[in-house]
Coordinates of C-alpha atoms in Angstrom, one line a residue:
Chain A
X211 CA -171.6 -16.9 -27.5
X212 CA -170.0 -13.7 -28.6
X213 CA -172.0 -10.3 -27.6
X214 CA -170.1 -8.4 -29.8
X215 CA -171.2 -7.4 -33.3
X216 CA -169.2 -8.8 -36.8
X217 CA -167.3 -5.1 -37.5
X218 CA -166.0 -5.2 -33.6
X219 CA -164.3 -8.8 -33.6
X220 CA -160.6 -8.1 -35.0
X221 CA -160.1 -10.9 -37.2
X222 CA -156.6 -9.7 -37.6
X223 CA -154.7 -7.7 -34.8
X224 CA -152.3 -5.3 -34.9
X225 CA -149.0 -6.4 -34.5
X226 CA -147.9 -5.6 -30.9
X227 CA -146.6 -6.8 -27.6
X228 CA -148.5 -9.5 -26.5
X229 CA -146.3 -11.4 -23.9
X230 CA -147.8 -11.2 -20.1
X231 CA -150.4 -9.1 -21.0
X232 CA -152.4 -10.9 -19.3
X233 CA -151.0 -10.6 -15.9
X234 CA -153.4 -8.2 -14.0
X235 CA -150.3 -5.8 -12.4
X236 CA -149.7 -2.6 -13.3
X237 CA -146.3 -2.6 -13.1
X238 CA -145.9 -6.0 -15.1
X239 CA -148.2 -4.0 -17.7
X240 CA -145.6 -1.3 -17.6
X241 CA -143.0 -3.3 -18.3
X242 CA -144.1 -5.3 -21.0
X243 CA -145.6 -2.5 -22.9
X244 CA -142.5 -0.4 -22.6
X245 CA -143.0 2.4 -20.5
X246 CA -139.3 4.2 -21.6
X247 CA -137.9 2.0 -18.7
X248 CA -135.2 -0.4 -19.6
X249 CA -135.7 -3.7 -18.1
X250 CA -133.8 -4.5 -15.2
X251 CA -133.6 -8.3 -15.9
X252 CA -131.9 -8.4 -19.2
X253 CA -131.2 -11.7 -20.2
X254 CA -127.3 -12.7 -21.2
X255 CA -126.7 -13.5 -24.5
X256 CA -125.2 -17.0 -24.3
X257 CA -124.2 -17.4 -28.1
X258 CA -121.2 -14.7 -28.5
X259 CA -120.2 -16.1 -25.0
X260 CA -120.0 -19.6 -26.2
X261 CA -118.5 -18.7 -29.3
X262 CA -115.7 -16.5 -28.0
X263 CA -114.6 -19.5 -25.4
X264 CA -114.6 -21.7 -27.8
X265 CA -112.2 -19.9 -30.2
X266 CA -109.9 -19.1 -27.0
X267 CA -110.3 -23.0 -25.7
X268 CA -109.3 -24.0 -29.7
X269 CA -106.2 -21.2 -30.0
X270 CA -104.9 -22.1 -26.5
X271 CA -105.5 -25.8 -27.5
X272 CA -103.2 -25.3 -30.9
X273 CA -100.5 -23.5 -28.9
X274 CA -99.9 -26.0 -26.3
X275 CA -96.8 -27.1 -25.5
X276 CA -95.8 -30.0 -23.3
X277 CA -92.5 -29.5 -23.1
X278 CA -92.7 -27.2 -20.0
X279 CA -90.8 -23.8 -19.3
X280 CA -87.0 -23.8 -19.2
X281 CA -85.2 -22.2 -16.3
X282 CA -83.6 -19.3 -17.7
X283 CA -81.2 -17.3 -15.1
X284 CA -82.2 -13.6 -15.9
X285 CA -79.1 -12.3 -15.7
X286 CA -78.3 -13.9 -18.8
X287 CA -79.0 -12.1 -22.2
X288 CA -79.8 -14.8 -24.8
X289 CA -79.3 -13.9 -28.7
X290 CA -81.5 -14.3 -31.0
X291 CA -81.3 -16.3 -33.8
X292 CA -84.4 -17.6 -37.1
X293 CA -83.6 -21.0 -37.7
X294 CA -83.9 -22.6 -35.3
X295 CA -85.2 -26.1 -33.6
X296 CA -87.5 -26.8 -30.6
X297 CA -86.1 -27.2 -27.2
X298 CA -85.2 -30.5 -25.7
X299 CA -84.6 -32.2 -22.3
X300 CA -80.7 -32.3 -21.5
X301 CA -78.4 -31.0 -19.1
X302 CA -78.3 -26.7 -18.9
X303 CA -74.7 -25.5 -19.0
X304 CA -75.2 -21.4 -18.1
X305 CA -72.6 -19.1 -18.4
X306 CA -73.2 -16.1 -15.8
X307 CA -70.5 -13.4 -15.7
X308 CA -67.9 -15.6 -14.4
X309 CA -69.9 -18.5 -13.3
X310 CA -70.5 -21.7 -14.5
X311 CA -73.3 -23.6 -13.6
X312 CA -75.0 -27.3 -14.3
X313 CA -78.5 -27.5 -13.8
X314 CA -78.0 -24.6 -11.7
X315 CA -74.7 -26.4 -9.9
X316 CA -71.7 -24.0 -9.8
X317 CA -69.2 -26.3 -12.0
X318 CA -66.5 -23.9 -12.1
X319 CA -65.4 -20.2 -13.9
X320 CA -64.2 -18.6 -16.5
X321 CA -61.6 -16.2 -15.2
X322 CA -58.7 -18.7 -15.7
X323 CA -59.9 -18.3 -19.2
X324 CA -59.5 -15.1 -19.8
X325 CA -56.9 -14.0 -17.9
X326 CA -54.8 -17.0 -19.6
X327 CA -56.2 -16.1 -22.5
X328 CA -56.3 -19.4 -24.3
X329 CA -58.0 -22.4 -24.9
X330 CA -58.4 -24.7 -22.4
X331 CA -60.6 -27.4 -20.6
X332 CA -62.5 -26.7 -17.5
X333 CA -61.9 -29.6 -15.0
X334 CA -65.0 -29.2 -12.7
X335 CA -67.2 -28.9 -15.6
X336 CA -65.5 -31.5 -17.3
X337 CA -66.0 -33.9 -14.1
X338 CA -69.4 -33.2 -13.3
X339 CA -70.6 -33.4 -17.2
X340 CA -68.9 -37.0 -17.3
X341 CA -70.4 -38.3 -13.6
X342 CA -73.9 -37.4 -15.4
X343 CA -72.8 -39.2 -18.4
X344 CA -71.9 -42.1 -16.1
X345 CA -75.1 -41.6 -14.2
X346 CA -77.2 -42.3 -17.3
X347 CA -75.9 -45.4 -18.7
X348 CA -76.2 -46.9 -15.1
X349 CA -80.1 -45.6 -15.1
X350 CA -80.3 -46.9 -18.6
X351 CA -80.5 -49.7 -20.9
X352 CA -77.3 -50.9 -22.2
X353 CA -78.3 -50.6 -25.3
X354 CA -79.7 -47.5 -25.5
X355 CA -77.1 -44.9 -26.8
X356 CA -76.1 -42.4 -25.2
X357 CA -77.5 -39.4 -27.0
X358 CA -74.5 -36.9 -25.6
X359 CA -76.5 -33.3 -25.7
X360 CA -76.2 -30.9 -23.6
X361 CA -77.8 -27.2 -24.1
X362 CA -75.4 -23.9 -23.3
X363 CA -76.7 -21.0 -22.0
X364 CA -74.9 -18.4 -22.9
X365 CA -75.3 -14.3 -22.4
X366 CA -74.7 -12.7 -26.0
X367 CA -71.9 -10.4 -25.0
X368 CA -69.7 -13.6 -23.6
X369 CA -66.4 -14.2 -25.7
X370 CA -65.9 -16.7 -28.9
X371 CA -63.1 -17.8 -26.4
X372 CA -65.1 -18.7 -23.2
X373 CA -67.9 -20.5 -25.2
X374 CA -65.2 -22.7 -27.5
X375 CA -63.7 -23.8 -23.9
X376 CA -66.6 -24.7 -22.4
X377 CA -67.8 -26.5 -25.9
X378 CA -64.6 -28.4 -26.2
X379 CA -65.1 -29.5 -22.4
X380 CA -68.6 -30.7 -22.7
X381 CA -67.1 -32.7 -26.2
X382 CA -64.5 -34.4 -24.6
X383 CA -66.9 -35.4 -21.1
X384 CA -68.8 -37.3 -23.9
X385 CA -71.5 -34.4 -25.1
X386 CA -70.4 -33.9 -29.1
X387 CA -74.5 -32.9 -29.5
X388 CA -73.9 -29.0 -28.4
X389 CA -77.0 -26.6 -28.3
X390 CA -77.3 -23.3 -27.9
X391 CA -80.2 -22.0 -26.4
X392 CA -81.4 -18.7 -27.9
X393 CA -84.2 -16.9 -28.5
X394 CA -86.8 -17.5 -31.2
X395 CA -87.0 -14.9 -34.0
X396 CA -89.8 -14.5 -36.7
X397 CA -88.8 -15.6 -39.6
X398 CA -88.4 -13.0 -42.1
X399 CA -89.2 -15.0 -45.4
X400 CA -85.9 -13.9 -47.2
Chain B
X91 CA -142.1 -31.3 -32.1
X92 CA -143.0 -31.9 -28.5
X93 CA -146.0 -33.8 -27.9
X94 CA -146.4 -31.9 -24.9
X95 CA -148.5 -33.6 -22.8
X96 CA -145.8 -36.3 -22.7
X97 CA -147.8 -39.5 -23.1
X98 CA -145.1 -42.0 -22.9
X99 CA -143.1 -41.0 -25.7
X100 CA -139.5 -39.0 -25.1
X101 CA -139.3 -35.5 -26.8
X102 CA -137.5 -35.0 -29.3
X103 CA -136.7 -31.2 -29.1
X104 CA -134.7 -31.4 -26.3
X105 CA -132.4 -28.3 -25.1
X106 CA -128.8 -28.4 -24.7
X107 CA -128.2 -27.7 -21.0
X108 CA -125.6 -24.1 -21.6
X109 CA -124.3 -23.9 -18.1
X110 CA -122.3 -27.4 -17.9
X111 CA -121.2 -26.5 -21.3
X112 CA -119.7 -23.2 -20.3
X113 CA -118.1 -24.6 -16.8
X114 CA -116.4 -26.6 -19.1
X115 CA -115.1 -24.2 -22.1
X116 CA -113.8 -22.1 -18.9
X117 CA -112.2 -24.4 -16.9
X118 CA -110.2 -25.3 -20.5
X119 CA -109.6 -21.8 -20.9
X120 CA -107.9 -21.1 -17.3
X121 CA -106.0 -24.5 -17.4
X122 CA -104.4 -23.6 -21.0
X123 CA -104.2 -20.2 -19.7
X124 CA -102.5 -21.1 -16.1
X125 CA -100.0 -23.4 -17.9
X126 CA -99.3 -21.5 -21.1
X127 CA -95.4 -21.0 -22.0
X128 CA -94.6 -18.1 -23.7
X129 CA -91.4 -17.7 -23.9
X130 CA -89.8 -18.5 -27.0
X131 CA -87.2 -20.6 -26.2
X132 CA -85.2 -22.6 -29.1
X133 CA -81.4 -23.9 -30.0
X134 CA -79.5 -24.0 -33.0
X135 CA -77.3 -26.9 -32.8
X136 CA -73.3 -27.2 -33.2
X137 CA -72.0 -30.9 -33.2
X138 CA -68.4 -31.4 -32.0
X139 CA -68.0 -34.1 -34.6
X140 CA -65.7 -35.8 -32.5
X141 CA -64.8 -39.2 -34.2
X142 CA -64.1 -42.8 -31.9
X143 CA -61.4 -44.7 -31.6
X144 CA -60.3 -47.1 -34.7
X145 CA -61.7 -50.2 -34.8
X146 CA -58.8 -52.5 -35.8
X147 CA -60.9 -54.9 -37.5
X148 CA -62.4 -52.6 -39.9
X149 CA -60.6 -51.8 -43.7
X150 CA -59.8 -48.4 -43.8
X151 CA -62.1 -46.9 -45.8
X152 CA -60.0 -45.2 -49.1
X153 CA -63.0 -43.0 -50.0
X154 CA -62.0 -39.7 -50.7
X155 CA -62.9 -36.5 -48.0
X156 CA -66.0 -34.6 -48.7
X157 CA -65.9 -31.0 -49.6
X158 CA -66.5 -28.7 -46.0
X159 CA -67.6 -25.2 -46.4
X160 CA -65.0 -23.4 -44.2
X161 CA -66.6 -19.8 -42.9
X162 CA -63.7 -17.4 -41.6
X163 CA -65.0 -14.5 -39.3
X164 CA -61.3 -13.7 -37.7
X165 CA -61.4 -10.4 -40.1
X166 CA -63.0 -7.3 -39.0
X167 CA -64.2 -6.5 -42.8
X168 CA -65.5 -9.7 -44.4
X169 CA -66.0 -12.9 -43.9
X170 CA -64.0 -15.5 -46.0
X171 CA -66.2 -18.5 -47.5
X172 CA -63.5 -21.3 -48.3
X173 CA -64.5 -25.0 -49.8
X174 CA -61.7 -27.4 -48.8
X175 CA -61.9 -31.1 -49.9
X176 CA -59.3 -32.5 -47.4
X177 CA -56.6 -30.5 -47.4
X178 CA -57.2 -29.2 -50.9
X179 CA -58.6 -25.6 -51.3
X180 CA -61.3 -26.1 -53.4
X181 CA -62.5 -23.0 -54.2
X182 CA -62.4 -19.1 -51.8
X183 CA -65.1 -16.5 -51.7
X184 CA -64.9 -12.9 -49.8
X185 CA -68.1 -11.4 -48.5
X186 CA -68.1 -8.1 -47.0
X187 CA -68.8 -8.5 -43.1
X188 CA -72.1 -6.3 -43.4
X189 CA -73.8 -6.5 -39.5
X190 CA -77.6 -5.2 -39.7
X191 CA -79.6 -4.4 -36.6
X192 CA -82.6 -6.3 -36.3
X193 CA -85.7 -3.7 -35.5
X194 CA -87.0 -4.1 -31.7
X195 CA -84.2 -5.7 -30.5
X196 CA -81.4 -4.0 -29.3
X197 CA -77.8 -5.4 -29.9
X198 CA -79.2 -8.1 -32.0
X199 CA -77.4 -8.7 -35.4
X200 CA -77.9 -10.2 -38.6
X201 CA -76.1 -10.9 -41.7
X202 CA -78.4 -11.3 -44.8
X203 CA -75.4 -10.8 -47.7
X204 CA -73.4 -14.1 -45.9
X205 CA -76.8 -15.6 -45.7
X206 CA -78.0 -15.0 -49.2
X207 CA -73.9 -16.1 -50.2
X208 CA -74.0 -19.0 -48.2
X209 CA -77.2 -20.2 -49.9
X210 CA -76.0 -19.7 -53.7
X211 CA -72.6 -21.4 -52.7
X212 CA -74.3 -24.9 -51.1
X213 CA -76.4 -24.7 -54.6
X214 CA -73.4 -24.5 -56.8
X215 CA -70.8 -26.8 -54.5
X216 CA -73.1 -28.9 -52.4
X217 CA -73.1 -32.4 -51.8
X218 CA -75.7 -33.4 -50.6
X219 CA -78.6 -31.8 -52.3
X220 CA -80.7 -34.5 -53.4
X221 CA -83.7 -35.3 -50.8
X222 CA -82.7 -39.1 -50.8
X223 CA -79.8 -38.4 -49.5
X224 CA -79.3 -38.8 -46.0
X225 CA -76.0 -36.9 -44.9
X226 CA -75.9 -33.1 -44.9
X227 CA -72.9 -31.0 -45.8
X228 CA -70.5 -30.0 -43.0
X229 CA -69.6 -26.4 -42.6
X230 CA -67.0 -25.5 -40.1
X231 CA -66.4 -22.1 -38.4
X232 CA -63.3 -20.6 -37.5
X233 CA -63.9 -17.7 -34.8
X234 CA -61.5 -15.3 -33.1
X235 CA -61.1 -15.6 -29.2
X236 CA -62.9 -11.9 -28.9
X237 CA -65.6 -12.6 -30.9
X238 CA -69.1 -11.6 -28.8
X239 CA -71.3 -14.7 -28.6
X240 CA -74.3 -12.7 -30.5
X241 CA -72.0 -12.6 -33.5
X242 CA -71.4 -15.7 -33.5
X243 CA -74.5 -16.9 -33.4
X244 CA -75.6 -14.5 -36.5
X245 CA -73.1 -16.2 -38.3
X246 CA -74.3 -19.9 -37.1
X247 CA -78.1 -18.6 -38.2
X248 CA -76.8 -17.5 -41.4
X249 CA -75.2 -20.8 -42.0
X250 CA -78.6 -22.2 -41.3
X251 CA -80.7 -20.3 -43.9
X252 CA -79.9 -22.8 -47.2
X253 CA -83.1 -25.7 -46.4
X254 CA -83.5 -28.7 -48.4
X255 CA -85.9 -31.7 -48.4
X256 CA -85.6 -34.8 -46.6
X257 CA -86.8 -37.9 -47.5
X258 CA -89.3 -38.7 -44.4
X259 CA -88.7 -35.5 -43.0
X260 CA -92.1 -33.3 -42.5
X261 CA -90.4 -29.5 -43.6
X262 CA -87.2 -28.6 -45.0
X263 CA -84.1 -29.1 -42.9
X264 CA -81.1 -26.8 -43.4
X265 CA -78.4 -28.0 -45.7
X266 CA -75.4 -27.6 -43.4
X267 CA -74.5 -29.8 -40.1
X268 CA -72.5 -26.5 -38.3
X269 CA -69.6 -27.1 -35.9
X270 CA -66.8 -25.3 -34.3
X271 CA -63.3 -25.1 -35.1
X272 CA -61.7 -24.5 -31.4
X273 CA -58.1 -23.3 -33.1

């Protein structure tokens, strides 16, 4: 039975701290009531966490690719260019300087090109573009086509002439699907 | 609400258990991270159109040629826009040879007026406009030997702009099929 009178019993408190008041430390009291101390153990806020990785987790998810980086020589300046299409898997013709390379093969230069100054095939390139056509229709199903790409690498300050030789080579070694790899700009909406 | 005391019965307030959650939103995050490619590689594609052989057994076909959109970019000044059916000049359009820089990118060039000619051209002449139909006009390009790749390229992107629909196609395709004249 209650020894206090009707007029001390607080039928309604004052709003307060309540939490571990009961814990009979002086320090704990401290704590809970305040005391100008910041808490040492401030919990981490879980939500904005959870959020923010899953709006990473969903971008990084949309901008996936599969189709895995291309080996670009970094000597070589691409152009750049708005409409274009997405990369695809095919043999890499790269022009650097005066070297031609397949798959990063030497298959030949340029040099007789310009110094003759005209139009003409390139013979290693030619040779080695046709053994890898051969290569595929041994690997593959009869009849399956031979889809004939091939991408060109090409540095942006390279001649019209250079480029139409090696483009008329890859054509007659059985690769009329030319590419040219450049880089992609925004498009600009006009 | 919990029965607390249990008394045979399963909560039903249970708690999502955070940390196995957020292993796993961060072990996304580095793998997408780790194997994220950012370059932005692309191509713009040229075909060779390089016909086969005859077949003897096959009627020639008497068909007339289509109309090809011949673009000229041997003159220093413009660039000549010339519609040949065959052999026939169809029709010849000058437009001046206008280079502009594109911001942020050094020795990167564009030309919007052979663009924006290019475009109203395939509308008048084109022809193969409607969506049903399958084949894509041919435009050829005739290039001088000293011509630096980056302009050649502008002019191929150019040639590019005009898009129509495709039947079955998701997005607009361009209206031209682009190829090289190596003389």
């Amino acid at each position: 039975m209650s020894t206090k009178s009707f007029h001390d019993q607080k039928m309604i408190a004052k709003p307060g701290r309540r939490l571990l008041h009961f814990v009979p430390l002086r320090f704990v009291q401290r704590r809970v009531q305040g005391g100008g101390q910041r808490p040492v153990d401030a919990p981490l806020n879980l939500i904005p966490m959870i959020d923010f990785l899953v709006v990473i987790a969903v971008f990084l998810l949309m901008s996936f690719s599969t189709s895995g980086e291309i080996p670009v020589d970094k000597s070589i300046r691409l152009p750049k260019a708005e409409n274009t299409l997405d990369m695809l898997e095919a043999p890499m013709v790269a022009i650097t300087g005066s070297q031609i390379l397949v798959d990063g093969t030497p298959a030949g230069s340029t040099r007789a090109i310009e110094e003759a100054n005209r139009l003409q095939r390139i013979d290693e390139l030619f040779n080695i573009l046709k053994s890898k056509r051969e290569l595929w229709t041994q690997v593959h199903d009869a009849q399956r086509p031979f889809p004939g790409v091939v991408v060109l690498q090409v540095d942006r300050d390279v001649p019209a002439l250079v480029v139409k030789s090696v483009f008329q080579t890859a054509a007659f070694a059985g690769y009329p699907n030319v590419s040219f790899m450049v880089d992609r700009l925004p498009q600009s909406g006009g | 609400m919990s029965s607390g005391n249990g008394g045979g019965r399963r909560t039903v307030d249970t708690e999502i258990n955070l940390i196995p959650m957020i292993d796993l939103l961060v072990c996304i995050v580095s793998f997408l991270l780790i194997t994220a490619v950012w370059s932005q590689m692309a191509r713009v594609n040229a075909d060779a159109q390089v016909p086969g052989p005859p077949d003897p057994d096959k009627e020639l076909d008497p068909t007339p040629p289509e109309k090809m959109l011949h673009v000229e970019m041997r003159d220093e000044e413009k660039f000549t826009l010339i519609w040949k059916q065959g052999a026939t000049v169809v029709n010849t359009i000058d437009v001046p040879r206008k280079a502009v820089d594109v911001s942020g990118s050094e020795g990167v060039v564009r030309f919007p007026d052979l663009a924006t000619k290019i475009a109203e051209e395939w509308k008048l002449n084109g022809s193969h406009r409607d969506a049903s139909d399958k084949k894509l006009d041919q435009a050829v390009l005739h290039t001088d030997n000293r011509t630096p790749f980056r302009e050649v390229i502008a002019v191929i992107d150019a040639i590019y702009t005009p898009k129509r629909e495709l039947a079955g196609a998701n997005e607009p395709v361009p209206a031209f099929n682009v190829t090289f004249s190596v003389n």
